[in-house]
Short mmCIF file of C-alpha atoms and ligand atoms in Angstrom, two decimals:
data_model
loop_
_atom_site.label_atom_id
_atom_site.label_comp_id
_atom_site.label_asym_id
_atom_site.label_seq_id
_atom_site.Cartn_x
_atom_site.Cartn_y
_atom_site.Cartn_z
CA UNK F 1 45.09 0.37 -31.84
CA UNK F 2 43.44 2.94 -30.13
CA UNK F 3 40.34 1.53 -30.71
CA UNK F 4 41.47 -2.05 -29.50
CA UNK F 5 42.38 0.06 -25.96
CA UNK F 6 38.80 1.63 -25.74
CA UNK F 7 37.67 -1.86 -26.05
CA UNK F 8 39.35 -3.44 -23.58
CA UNK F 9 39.07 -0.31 -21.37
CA UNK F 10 34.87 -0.96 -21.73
CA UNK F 11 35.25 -4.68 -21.05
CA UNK F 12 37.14 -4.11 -17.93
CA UNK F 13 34.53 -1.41 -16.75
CA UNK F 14 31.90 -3.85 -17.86
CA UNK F 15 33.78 -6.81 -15.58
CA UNK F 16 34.17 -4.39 -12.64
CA UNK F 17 30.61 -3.08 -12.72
CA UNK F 18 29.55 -7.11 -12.98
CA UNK F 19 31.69 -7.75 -10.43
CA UNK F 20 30.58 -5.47 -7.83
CA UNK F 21 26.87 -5.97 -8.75
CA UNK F 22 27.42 -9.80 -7.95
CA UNK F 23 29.08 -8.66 -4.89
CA UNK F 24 26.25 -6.45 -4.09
CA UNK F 25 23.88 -9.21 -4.27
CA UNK F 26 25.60 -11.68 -2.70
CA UNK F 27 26.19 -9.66 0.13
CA UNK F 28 22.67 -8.31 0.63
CA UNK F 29 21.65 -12.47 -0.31
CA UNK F 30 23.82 -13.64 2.44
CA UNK F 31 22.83 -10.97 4.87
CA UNK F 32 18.95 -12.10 4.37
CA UNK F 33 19.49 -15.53 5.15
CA UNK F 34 21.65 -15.16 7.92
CA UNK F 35 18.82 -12.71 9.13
CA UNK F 36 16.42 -15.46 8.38
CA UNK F 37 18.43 -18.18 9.93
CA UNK F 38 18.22 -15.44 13.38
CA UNK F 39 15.40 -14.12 13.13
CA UNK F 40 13.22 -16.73 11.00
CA UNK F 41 10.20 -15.13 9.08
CA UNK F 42 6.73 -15.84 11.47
CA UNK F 43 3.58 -16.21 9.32
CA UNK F 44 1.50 -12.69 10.18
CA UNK F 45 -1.72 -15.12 11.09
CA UNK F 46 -0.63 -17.80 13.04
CA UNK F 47 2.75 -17.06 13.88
CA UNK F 48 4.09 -20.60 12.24
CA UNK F 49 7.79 -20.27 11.67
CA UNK F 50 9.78 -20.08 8.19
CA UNK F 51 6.95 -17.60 5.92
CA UNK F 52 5.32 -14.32 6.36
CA UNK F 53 2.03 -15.67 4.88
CA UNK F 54 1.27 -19.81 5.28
CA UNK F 55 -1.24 -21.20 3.05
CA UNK F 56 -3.42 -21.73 6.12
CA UNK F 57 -4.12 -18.54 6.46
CA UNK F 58 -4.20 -17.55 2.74
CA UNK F 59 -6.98 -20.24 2.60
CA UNK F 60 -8.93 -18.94 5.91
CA UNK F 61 -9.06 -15.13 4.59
CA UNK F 62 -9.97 -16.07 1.05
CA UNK F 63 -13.17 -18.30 1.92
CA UNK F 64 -14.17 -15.58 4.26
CA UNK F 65 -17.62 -13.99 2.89
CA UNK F 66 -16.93 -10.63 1.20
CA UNK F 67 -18.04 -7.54 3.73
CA UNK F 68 -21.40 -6.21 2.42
CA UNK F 69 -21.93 -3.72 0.24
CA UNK F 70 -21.77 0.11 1.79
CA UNK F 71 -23.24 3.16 0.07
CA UNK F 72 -19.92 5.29 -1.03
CA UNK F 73 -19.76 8.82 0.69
CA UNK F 74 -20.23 11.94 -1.45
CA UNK F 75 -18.10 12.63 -3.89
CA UNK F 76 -17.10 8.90 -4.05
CA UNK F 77 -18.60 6.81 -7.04
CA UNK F 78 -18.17 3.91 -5.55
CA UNK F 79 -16.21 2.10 -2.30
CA UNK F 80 -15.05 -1.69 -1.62
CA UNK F 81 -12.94 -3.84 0.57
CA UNK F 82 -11.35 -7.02 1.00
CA UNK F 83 -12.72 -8.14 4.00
CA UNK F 84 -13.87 -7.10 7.36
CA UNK F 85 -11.56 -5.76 10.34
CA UNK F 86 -11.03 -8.70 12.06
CA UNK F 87 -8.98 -12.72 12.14
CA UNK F 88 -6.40 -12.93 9.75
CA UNK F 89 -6.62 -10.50 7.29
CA UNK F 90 -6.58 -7.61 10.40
CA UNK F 91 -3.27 -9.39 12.07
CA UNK F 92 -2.01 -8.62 8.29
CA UNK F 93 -2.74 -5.42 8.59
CA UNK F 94 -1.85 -4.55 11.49
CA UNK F 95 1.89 -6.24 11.19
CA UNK F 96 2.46 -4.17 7.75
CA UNK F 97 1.34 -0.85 10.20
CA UNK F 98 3.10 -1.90 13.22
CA UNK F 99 5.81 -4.69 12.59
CA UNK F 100 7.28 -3.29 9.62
CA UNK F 101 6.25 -6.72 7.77
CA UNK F 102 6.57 -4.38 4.51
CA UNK F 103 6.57 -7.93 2.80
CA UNK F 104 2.79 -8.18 3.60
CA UNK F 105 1.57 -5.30 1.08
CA UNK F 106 2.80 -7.48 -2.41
CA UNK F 107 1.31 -10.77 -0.69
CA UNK F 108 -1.23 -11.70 0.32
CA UNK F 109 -2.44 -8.02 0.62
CA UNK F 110 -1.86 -6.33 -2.31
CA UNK F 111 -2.85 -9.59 -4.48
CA UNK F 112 -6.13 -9.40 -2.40
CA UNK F 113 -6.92 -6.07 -3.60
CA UNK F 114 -6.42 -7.41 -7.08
CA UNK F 115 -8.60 -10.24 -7.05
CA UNK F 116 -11.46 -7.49 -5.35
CA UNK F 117 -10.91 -4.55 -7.95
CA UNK F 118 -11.01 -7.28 -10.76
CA UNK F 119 -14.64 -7.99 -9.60
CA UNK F 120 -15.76 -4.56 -9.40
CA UNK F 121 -16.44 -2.79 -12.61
CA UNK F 122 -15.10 0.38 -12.20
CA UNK F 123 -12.76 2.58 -15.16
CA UNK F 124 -9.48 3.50 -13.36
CA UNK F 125 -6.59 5.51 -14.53
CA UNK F 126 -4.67 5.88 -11.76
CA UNK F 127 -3.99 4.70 -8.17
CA UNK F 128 -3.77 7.35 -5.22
CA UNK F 129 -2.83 6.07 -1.86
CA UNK F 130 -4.07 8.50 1.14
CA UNK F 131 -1.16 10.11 2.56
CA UNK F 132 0.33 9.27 5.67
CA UNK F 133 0.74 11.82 8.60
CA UNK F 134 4.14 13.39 8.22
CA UNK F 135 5.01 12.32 12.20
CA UNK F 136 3.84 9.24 11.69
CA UNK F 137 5.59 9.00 8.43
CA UNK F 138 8.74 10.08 9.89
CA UNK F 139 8.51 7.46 12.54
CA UNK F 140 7.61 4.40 10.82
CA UNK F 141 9.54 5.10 7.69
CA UNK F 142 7.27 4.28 5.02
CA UNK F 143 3.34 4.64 4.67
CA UNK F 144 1.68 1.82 4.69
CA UNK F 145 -1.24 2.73 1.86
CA UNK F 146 1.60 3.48 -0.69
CA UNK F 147 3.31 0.17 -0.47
CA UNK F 148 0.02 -1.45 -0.84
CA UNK F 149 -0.70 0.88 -4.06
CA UNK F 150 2.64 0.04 -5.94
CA UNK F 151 1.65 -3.74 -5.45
CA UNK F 152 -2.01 -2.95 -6.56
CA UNK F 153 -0.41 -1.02 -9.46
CA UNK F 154 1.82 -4.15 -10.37
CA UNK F 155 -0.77 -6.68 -10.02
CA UNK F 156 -3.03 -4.57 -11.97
CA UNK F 157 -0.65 -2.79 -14.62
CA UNK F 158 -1.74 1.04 -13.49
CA UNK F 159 0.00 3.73 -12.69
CA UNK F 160 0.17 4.56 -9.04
CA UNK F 161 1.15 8.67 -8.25
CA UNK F 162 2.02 9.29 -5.03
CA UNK F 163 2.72 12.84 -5.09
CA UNK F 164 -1.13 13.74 -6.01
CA UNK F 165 -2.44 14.09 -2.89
CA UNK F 166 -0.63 15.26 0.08
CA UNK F 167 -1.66 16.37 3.42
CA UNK F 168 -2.53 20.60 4.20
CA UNK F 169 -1.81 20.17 7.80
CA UNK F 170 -1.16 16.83 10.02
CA UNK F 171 -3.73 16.26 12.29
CA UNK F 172 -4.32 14.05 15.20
CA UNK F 173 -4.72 10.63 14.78
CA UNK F 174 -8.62 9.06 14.61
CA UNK F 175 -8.61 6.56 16.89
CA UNK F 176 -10.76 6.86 19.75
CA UNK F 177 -12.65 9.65 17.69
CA UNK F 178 -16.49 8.91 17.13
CA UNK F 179 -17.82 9.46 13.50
CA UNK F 180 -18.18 13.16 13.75
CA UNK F 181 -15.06 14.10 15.54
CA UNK F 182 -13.21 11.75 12.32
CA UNK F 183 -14.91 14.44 10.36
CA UNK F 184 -14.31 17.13 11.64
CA UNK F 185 -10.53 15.93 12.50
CA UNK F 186 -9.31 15.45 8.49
CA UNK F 187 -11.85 17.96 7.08
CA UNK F 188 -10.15 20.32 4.33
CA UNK F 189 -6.80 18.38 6.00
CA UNK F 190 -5.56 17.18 2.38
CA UNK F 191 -5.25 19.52 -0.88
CA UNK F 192 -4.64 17.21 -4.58
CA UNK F 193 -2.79 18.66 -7.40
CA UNK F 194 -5.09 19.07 -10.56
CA UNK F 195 -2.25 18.92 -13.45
CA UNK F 196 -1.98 15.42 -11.93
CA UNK F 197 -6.06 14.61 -11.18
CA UNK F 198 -7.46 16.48 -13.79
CA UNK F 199 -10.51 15.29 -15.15
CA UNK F 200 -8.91 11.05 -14.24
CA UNK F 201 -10.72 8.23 -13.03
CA UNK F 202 -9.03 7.69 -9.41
CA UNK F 203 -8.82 4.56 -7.28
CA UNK F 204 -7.88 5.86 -3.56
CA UNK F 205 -6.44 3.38 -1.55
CA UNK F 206 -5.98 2.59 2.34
CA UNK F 207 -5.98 0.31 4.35
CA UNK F 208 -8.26 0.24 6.54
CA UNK F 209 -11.90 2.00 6.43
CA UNK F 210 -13.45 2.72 9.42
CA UNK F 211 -16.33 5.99 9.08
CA UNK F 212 -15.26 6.88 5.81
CA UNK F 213 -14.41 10.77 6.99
CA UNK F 214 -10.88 10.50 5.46
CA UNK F 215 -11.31 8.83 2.76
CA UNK F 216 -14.33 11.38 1.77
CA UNK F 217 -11.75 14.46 3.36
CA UNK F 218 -9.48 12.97 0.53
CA UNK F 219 -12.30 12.69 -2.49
CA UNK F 220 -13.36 16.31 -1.45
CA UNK F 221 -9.62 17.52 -2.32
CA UNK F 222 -9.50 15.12 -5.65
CA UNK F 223 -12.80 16.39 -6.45
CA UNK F 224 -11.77 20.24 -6.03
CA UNK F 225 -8.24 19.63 -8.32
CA UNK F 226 -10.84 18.75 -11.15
CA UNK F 227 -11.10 14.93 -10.66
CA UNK F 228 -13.26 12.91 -13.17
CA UNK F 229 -14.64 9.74 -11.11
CA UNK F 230 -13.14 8.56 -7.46
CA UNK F 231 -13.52 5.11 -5.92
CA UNK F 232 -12.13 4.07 -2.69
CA UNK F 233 -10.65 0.93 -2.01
CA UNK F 234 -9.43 -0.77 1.41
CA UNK F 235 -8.09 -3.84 2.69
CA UNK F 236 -10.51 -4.30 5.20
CA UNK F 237 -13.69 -2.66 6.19
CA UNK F 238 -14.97 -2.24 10.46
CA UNK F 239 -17.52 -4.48 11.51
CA UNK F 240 -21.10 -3.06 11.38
CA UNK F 241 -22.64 -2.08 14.93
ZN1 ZN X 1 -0.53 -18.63 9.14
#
């Protein structure tokens, strides 16, 4: 008997919890389409209504040449992007950084970045994104480089720890700055924590990179917490002067 009650009593809970997860997702479901049906997605390249990426642009980005080959800063093994820092892949960018387009980082971005590190033949155990400036972080809401890591990490079955690397101090942001100002600016600004680097192959990731200064700011903190081997990876690379 009492048995027969404890099983009913776990069916109901098991209806209830159902019930309220179906409710759950119907209500966020019907929330974003009638948020679509407002506010319809734009395409981040061309700005065609009804998707966040068209196949246009997918196509333009993807038969653009890859950037050339750059000689990684000390104590990077090796670095690589996507593409350069302009067209279609930058308006990507820029609208996961600015627009909140948070959509952006698992495609076409973060399936880019696949397709690149597949062609590269580096050892990785783990994915680092750089950290974001806490202001900024506060602000936006999210960094950027991390959502782009967890979709790297999906696409490429790694880990992705996002707690390695943090920043010492914020600094000011590096825009405007020429190469040895960047330098100077994010120099001995980030500190890595060796139980989680110790002696691993790292893949750093960002977004976008310009002189290199944080990314190598970054490697120099990796390097100190007893990193093995540290490659840099970005979306997109500046032109060349
Ligand atoms: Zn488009």
């Amino acid at each position: 008997m009492l048995g027969r009650l404890s099983n009913r009593i776990q069916q109901t809970k098991a209806r209830t919890m159902t019930g309220l997860f179906v409710s759950k997702l119907f209500w966020g479901q019907l929330v974003t389409y009638t948020l679509d049906l407002i506010f319809p997605p734009q395409c981040a390249g061309c700005g065609r209504i009804d998707t966040h990426w068209c196949d246009n642009c997918q196509r333009e980005v993807v038969e653009q040449p890859l950037p050339p080959i750059q000689n990684a800063p000390f104590p990077l093994s090796g670095i690589a992007s996507v593409g350069i820092h302009k067209g279609k892949l930058r308006k990507a960018v820029q609208a996961l950084k600015y627009d909140n387009e948070r959509s952006l980082a698992q495609y076409p971005l973060g399936a880019l970045l696949f397709t690149r590190l597949e062609s590269l033949d580096w050892t990785i155990d783990t994915i680092i994104p750089v950290p974001l400036h806490t202001n900024r972080y506060r602000k936006r809401g999210y960094n950027q480089s991390q959502l782009l890591s967890e979709a790297l990490a999906e696409y490429a079955m790694l880990p992705v720890i996002t707690h390695a690397l943090y920043r010492n101090r914020d600094t000011p942001p590096q825009v405007g700055l020429d190469s040895h100002e960047r330098q100077r600016n994010v120099s001995g600004a980030f500190a890595a924590n060796p139980y989680l680097v110790h002696q691993k192959n790292i893949l750093l990731l960002d977004d976008v990179y310009t002189t290199g200064a944080t990314m190598r700011a970054c490697a120099e903190a990796l390097t100190a917490a007893g990193a093995h081997q540290i490659y840099g990876l970005t979306v997109t690379v500046a032109e060349p002067n």
